[in-house]
Coordinates of C-alpha atoms in Angstrom, one line a residue:
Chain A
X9 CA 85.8 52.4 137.6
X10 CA 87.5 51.3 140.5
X11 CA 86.0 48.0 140.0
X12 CA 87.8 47.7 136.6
X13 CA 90.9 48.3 138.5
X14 CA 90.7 46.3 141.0
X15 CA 89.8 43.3 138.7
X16 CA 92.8 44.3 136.6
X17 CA 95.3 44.3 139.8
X18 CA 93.8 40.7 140.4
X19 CA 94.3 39.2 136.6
X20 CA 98.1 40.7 137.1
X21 CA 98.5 38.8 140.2
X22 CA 97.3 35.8 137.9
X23 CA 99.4 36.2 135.4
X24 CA 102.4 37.1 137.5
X25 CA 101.9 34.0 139.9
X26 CA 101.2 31.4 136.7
X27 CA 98.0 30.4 138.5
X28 CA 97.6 26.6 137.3
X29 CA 94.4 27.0 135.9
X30 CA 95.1 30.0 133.8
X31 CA 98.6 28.2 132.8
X32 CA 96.6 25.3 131.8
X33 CA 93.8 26.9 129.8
X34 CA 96.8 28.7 128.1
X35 CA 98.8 25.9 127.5
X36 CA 95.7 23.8 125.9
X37 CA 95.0 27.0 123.7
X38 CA 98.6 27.3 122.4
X39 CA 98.4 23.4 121.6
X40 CA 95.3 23.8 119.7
X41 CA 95.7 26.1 117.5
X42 CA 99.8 25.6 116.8
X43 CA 98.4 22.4 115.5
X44 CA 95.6 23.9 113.8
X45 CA 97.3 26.1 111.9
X46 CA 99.9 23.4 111.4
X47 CA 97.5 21.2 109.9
X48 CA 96.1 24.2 107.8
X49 CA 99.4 25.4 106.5
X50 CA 99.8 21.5 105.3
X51 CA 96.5 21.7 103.7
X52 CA 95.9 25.5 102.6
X53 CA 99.6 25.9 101.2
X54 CA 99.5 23.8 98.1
X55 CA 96.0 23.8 97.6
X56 CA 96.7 28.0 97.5
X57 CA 99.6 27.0 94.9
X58 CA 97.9 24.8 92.9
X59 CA 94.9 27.3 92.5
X60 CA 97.7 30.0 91.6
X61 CA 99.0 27.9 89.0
X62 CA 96.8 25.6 87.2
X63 CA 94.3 26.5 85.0
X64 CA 91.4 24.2 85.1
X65 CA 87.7 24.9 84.6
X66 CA 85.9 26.7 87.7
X67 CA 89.2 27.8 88.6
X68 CA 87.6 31.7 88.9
X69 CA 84.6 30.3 91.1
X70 CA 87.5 28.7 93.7
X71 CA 89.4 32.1 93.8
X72 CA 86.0 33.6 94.4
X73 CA 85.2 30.8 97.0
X74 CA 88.5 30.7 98.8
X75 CA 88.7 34.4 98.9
X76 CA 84.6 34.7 100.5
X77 CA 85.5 31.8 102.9
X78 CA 88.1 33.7 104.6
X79 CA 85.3 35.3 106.1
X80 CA 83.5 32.4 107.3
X81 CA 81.6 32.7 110.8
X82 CA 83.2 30.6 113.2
X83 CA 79.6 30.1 114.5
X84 CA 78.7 28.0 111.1
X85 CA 82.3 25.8 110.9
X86 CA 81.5 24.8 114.9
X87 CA 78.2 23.7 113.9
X88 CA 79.3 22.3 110.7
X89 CA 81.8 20.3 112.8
X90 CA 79.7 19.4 115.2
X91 CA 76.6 17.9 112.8
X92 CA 80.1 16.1 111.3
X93 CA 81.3 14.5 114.7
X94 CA 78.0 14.1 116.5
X95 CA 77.2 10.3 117.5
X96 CA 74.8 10.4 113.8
X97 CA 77.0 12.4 112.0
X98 CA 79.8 10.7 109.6
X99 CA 82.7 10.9 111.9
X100 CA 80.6 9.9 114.8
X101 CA 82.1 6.6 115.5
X102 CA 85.6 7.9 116.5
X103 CA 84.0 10.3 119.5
X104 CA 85.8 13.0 119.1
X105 CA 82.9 15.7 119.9
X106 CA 84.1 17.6 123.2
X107 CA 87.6 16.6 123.0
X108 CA 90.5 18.7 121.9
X109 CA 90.9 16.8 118.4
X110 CA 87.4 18.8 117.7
X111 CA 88.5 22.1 118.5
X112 CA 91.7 21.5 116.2
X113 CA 89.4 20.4 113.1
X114 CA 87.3 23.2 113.6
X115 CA 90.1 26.0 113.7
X116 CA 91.6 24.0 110.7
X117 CA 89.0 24.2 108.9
X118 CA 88.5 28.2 110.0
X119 CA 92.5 28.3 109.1
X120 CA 92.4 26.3 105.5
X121 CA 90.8 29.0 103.5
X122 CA 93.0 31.9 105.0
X123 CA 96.2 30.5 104.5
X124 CA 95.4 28.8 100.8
X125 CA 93.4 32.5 99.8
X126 CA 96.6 34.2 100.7
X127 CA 99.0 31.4 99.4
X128 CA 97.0 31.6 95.8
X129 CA 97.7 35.3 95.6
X130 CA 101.3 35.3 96.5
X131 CA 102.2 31.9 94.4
X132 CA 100.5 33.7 91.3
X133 CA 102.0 36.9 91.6
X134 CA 106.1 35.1 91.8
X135 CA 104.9 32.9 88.9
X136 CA 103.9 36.6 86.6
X137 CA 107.7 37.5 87.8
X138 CA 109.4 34.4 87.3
X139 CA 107.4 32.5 85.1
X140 CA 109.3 33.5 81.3
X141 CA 112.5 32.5 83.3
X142 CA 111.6 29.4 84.6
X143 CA 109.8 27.9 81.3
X144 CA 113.0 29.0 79.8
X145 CA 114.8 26.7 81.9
X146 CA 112.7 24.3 81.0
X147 CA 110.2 24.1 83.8
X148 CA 106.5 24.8 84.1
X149 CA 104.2 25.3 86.7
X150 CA 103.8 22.0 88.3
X151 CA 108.2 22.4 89.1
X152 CA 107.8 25.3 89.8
X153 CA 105.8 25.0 92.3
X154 CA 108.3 24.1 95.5
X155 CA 110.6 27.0 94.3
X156 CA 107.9 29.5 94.3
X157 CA 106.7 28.5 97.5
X158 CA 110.6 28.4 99.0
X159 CA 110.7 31.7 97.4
X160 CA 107.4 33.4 98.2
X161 CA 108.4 31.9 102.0
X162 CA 108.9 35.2 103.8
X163 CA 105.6 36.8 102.5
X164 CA 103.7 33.4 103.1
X165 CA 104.8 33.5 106.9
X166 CA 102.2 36.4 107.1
X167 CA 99.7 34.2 105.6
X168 CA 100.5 31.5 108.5
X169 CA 100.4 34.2 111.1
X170 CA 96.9 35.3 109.6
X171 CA 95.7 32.0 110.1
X172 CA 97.1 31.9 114.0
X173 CA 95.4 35.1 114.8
X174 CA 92.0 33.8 113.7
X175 CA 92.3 30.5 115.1
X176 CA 93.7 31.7 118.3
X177 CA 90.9 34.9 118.6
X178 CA 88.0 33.3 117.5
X179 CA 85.3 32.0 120.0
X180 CA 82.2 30.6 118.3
X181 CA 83.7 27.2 117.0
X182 CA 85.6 25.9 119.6
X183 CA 82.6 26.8 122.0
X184 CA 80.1 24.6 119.8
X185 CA 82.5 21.8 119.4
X186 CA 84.6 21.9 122.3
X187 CA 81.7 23.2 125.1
X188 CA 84.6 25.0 127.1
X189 CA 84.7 22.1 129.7
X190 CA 86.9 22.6 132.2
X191 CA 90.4 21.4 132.1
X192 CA 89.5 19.5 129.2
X193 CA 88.3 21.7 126.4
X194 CA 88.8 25.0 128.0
X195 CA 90.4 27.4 125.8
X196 CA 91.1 31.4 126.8
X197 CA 88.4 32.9 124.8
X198 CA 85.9 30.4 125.6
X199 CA 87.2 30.9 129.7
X200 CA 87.1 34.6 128.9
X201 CA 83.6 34.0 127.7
X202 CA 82.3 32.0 130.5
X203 CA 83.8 34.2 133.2
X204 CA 82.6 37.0 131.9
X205 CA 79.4 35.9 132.2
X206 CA 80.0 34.7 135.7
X207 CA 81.2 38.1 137.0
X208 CA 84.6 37.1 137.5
X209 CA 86.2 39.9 135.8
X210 CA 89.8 38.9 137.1
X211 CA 90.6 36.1 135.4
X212 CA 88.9 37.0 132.5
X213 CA 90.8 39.9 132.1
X214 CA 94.1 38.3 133.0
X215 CA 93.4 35.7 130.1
X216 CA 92.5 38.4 127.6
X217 CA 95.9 40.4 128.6
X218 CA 98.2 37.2 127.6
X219 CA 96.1 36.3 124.8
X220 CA 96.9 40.0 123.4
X221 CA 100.6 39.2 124.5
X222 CA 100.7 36.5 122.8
X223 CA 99.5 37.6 119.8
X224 CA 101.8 40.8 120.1
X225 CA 105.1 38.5 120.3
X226 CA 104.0 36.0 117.7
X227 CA 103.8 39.1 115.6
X228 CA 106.9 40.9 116.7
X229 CA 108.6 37.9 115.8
X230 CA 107.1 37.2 112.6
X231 CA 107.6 40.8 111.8
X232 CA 111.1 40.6 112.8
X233 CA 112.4 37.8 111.3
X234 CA 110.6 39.5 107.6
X235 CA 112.3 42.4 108.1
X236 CA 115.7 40.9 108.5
X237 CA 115.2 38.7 106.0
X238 CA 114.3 41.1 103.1
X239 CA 116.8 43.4 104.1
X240 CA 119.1 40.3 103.4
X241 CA 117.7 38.8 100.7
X242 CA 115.8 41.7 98.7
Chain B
X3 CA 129.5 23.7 72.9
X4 CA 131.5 19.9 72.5
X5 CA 128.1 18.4 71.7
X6 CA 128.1 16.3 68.2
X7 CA 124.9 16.8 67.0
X8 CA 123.0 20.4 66.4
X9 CA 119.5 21.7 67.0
X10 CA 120.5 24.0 64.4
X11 CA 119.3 25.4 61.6
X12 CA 116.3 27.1 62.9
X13 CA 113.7 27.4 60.6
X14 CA 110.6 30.0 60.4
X15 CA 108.1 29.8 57.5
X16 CA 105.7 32.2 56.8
X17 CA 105.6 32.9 60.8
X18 CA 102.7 34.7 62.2
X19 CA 101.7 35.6 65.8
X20 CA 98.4 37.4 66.8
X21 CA 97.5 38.6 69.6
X22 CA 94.0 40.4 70.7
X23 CA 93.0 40.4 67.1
X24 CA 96.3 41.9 65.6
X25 CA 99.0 40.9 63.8
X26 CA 102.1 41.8 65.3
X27 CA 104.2 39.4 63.3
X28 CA 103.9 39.1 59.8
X29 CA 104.7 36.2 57.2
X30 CA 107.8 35.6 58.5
X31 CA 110.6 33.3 56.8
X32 CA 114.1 33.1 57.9
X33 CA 116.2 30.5 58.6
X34 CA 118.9 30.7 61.4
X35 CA 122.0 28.6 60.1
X36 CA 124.6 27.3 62.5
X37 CA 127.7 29.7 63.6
X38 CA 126.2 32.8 63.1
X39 CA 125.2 36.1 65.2
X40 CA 122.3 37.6 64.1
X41 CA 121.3 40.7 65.5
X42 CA 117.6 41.9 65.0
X43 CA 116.9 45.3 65.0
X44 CA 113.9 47.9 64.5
X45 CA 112.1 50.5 66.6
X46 CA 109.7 49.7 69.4
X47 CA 106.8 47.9 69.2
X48 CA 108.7 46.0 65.9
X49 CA 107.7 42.5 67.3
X50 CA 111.6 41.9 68.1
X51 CA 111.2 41.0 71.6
X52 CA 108.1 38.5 70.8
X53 CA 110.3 36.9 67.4
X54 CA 112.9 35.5 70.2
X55 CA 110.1 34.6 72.3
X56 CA 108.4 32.4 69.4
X57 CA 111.8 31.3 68.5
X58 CA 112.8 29.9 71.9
X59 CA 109.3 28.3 72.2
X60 CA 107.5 30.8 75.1
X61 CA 104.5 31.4 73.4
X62 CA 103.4 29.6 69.8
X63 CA 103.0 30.9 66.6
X64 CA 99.3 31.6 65.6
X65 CA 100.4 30.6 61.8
X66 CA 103.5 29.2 60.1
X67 CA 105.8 26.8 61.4
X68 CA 108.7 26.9 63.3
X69 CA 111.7 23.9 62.6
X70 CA 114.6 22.9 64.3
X71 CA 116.4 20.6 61.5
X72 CA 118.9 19.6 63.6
X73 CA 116.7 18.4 66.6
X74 CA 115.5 15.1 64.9
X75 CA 113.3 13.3 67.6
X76 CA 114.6 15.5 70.5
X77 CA 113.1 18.0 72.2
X78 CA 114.6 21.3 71.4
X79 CA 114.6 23.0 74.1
X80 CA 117.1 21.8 76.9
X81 CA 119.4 23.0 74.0
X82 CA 118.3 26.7 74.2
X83 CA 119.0 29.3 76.7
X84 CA 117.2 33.2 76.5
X85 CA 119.0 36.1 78.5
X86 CA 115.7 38.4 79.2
X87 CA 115.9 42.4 79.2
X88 CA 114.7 42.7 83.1
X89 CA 117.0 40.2 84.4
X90 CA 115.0 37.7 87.0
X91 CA 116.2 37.0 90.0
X92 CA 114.7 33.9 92.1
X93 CA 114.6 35.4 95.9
X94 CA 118.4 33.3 96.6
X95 CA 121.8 33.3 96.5
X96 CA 124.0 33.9 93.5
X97 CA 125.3 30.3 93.7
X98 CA 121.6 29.2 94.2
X99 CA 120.4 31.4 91.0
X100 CA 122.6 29.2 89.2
X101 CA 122.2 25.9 91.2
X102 CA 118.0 26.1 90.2
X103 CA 118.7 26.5 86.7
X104 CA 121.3 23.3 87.0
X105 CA 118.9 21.3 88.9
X106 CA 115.5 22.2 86.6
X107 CA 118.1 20.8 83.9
X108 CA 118.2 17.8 85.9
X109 CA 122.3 17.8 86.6
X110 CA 123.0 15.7 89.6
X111 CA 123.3 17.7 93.2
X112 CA 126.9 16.0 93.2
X113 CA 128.4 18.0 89.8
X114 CA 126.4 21.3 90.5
X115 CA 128.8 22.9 92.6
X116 CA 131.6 22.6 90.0
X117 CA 129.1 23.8 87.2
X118 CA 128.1 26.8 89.7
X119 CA 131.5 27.7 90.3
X120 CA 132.7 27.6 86.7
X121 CA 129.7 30.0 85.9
X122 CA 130.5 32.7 88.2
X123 CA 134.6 32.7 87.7
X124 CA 133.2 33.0 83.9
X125 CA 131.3 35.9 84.5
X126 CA 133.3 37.7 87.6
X127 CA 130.7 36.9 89.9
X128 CA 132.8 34.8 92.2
X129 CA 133.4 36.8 94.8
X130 CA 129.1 37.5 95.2
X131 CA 128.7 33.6 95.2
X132 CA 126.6 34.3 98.8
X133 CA 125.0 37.4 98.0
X134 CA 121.4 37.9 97.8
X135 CA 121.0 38.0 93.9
X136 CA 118.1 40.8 94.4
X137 CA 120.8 42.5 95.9
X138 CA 123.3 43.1 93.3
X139 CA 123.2 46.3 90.7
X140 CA 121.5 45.7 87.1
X141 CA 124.4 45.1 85.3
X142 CA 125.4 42.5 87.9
X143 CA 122.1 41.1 87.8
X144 CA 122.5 40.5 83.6
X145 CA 125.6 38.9 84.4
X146 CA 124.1 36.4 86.7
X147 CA 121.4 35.8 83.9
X148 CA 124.4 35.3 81.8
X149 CA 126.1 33.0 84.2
X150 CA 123.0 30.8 84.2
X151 CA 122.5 30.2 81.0
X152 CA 126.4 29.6 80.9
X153 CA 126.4 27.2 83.1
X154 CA 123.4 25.3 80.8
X155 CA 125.5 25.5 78.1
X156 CA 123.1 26.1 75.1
X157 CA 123.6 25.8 71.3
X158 CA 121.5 29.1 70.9
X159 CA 121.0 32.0 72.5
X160 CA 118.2 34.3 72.8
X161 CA 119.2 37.9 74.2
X162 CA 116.5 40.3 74.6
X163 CA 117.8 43.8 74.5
X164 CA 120.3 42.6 77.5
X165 CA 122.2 45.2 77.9
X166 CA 119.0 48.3 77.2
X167 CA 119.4 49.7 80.9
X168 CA 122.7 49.6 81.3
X169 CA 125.7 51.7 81.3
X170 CA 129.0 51.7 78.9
X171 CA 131.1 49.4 81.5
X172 CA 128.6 46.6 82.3
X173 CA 127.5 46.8 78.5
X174 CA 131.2 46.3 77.6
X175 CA 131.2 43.1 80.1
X176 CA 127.8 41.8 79.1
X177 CA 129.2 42.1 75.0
X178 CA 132.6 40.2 76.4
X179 CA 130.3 37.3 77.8
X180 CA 128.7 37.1 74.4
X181 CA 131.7 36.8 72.3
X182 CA 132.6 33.9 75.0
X183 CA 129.9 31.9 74.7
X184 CA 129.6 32.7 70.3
X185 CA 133.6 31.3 70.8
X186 CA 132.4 28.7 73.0
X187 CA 130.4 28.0 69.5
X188 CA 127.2 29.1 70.9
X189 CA 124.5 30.7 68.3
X190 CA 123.7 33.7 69.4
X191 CA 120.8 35.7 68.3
X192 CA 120.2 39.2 70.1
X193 CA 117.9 42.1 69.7
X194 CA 119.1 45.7 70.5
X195 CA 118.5 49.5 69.5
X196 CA 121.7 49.9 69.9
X197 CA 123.4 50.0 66.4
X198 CA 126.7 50.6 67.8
X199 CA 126.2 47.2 69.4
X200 CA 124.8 45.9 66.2
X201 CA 127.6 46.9 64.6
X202 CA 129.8 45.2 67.0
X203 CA 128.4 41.9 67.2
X204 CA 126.6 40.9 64.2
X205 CA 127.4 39.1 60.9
X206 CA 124.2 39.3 59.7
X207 CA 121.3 41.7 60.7
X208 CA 117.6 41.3 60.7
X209 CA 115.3 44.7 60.6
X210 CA 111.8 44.6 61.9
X211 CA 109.4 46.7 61.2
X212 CA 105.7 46.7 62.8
X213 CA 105.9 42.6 62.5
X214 CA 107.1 42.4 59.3
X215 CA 110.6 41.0 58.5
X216 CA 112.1 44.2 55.9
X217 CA 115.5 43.2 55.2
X218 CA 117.7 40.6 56.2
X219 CA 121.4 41.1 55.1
X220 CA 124.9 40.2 56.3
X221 CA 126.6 42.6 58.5
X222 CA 128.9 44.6 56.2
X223 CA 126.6 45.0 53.6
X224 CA 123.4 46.3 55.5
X225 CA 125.5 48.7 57.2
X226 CA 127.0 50.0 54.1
X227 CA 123.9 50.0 52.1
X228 CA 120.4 48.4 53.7
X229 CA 118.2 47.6 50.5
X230 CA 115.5 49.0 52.3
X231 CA 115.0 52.8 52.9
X232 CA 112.9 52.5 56.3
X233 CA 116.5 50.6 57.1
X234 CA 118.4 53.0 55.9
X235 CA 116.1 55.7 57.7
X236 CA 116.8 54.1 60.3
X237 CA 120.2 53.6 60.8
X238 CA 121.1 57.3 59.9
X239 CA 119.2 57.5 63.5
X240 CA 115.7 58.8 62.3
X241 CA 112.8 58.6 63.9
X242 CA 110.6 55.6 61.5
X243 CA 106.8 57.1 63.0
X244 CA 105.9 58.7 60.1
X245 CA 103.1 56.8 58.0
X246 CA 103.3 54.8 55.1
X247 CA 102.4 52.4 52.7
X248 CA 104.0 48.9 55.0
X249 CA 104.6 47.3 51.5
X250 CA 106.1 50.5 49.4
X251 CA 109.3 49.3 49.7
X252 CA 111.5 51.5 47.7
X253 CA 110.6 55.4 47.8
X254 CA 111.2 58.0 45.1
X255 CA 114.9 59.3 44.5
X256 CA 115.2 62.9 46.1
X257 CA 112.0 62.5 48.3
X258 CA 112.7 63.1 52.0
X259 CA 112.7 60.5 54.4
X260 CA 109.9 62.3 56.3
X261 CA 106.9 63.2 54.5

């Protein structure tokens, strides 16, 4: 396959030279979905705690519903986004369809169920460990709650690094809501989509090389930091 | 411990507690007075473990009622403090272990560090004060479950078999740290297999037996001579899993205790 070779010489000469364009659709990728999953761990993190803790009624159907949406197609939250911040839709009004606010919503809402799913199950497994303890101190669930999240924080940084992975892999949502315009909502997979199509096997390959990187040092790190951590702390 | 006024006496009458459809504690009366250390014994599965549980308020009796005369309009419950068998350790520091406990009790962030300290010097866990409390052996672990219920300074008590996986030396500390806090004028209440330890540390014994309360009797006389003959069975060291009649009480003279 020599033209597989050739193509992957040119997206190391990308990479190695920071060509602006690839910089910037890399830049605007790590920007949206830092904040998406920032916004998700905000949202998914106690909602995954409260799940974990308080018993109310249809608390099994939420488990159930948390746990299936972790699986949600990207294709469905874009066009649920994008019915929700077209001109008719209920968000219309603050024209946010095509701009880089409407990527963020739609990984956050791609991120949400992942993150509160995987929260839900490590919050209710510390409370089975801790919980005689704690009520013997006096405190139930609702006090527990910030000390089992501070405790379960090591595992729960997996749970934020599942959510990164899927918001900064996933292709359908952002392209429905974003429509990969150039230096505006151009993200890498939607870029490695397009030039794919186009024929321009170079850059596309040179943005799916960092994007695998990235997700390779994110996880180093993550994994890293866990490791040194529970060899500290037990 | 300095206080005036006393949850104490602890009062259970006619006690019950089912769970999945059985009785696992049975009509049970006994009232804990003040000063005391009772030590409740009986084989496994006796309903010990879930007595100090109903006791100290974890999970409700299904029948009967359980009184603390002393509490008046209080809540009872900042004034108790239960030592568990598998000591839990929140995913912190020593100091922190005990800081949590402090703070859920609602002690200012200003006089923790005193308490904390005070807790650990008690117990010889000073020099772990960092540590990762995961990371410390068993018996250090029951000591730092000791130090934060130390540091809360309860009227009562509840030990849960807190020294069943331990060895000679870290039992030996973990009995020391009781008789500090029963001088400190704690009420202790504890339940062990260990009759050596009984023996040690009780002035008056309770024996459970499947749920049901068999004998209650002050130290020196129910190891001299228990009044009832599973009891007595039992503290000679015998195995109670033969089966009998729950309410035959007293069993033919001569008759072996397994039949």
């Amino acid at each position: 396959m020599p033209e597989f070779g050739a193509a992957f010489a040119e997206a190391l000469s990308l990479v190695i030279r920071l060509d602006r364009d690839l910089a910037e659709i890399v830049w605007l990728s790590l920007k949206v979905s830092l904040a998406a999953v920032f916004l998700a761990t905000v949202i998914g993190m106690p909602l995954g705690a409260a799940v974990a803790l308080f018993h109310f009624p249809g608390r099994k159907a939420v488990i159930v519903g948390l746990n299936a949406l972790m699986g949600l197609p990207p294709v469905v939250v874009g066009l649920i986004v994008y019915l929700a911040l077209s001109r008719a839709g209920p968000f219309g009004v603050f024209g946010l369809l095509f701009t880089p606010a409407a990527l963020i919503a739609a990984q956050v809402l791609l991120v949400v169920p992942i993150i509160a799913a995987l929260t839900r199950q490590v919050v209710e497994d510390l409370w089975a460990e801790y919980s005689d303890q704690l009520r013997s101190f006096g405190a139930g669930p609702g006090r527990a709650l910030t000390a089992l999240l501070w405790d379960g924080r090591f595992t729960l940084l997996t749970a934020v690094l599942a959510g990164f992975g899927r918001a900064s892999a996933e292709v359908g949502a952002v392209m429905i809501v974003g429509g990969n315009i150039d230096h505006v909502t151009r993200v890498m997979t939607t870029a490695i989509a397009l030039e794919v199509r186009k024929g321009d096997l170079a850059l596309a390959l040179g943005l799916g090389v960092i994007l695998m990187v990235l997700s390779l040092i994110v996880n180093g790190a993550a994994f890293l930091i866990k490791d040194t951590v529970e060899t500290r702390y037990g | 411990m300095g206080e005036e006024f006393s949850i104490l006496p602890l009062e259970l009458d006619n006690v019950s507690f089912e769970a999945g459809g059985k009785r696992l504690i049975k009509d049970l009366s006994h009232t804990f007075e003040t000063a005391l250390r009772t030590v409740i014994i009986g084989p496994n599965g006796a309903g010990k473990s879930l007595l100090l549980r109903l006791c100290h308020g974890l999970i409700g009796a299904s029948a009967g009622r359980i009184v603390w005369h002393g509490a008046g309009d209080r809540d009872p419950a900042p004034y108790q403090g239960m030592v568990f068998q598998r000591p839990i350790m929140l995913r912190r520091s020593v100091a922190a272990n005990v800081d949590y406990a402090l703070a859920l009790r609602g002690i200012r962030r200003r006089q923790r560090p005193v308490l904390v300290d005070e807790a650990l010097v008690h117990t010889g866990l000073k020099r772990f004060a960092r540590q990762p409390a995961r990371l410390l052996s068993f018996g250090e672990q029951q000591k730092l479950a000791l130090a934060r219920v130390w540091a809360l300074k309860p009227q009562i008590l509840f030990l849960d078999e807190p020294t069943a996986s331990l060895d000679p030396t870290a039992t030996h500390t973990v009995e020391e740290i009781i008789a500090a806090f029963h001088a400190a004028g704690t009420r202790i209440v504890l339940t062990t297999h260990d009759l050596g330890q009984a023996r040690r540390l009780a002035d008056e014994v309770l024996f459970l037996h499947r749920g049901r309360l068999l004998e209650k009797a002050p130290a020196a006389r129910f190891f001299a001579k228990p009044g009832n003959d599973l009891a007595e069975a039992f503290i000679r060291g015998e195995l109670l899993w033969w089966r009998r009649g729950i309410d035959r009480r007293e069993k033919p003279a001569g008759e072996k205790a397994i039949d």
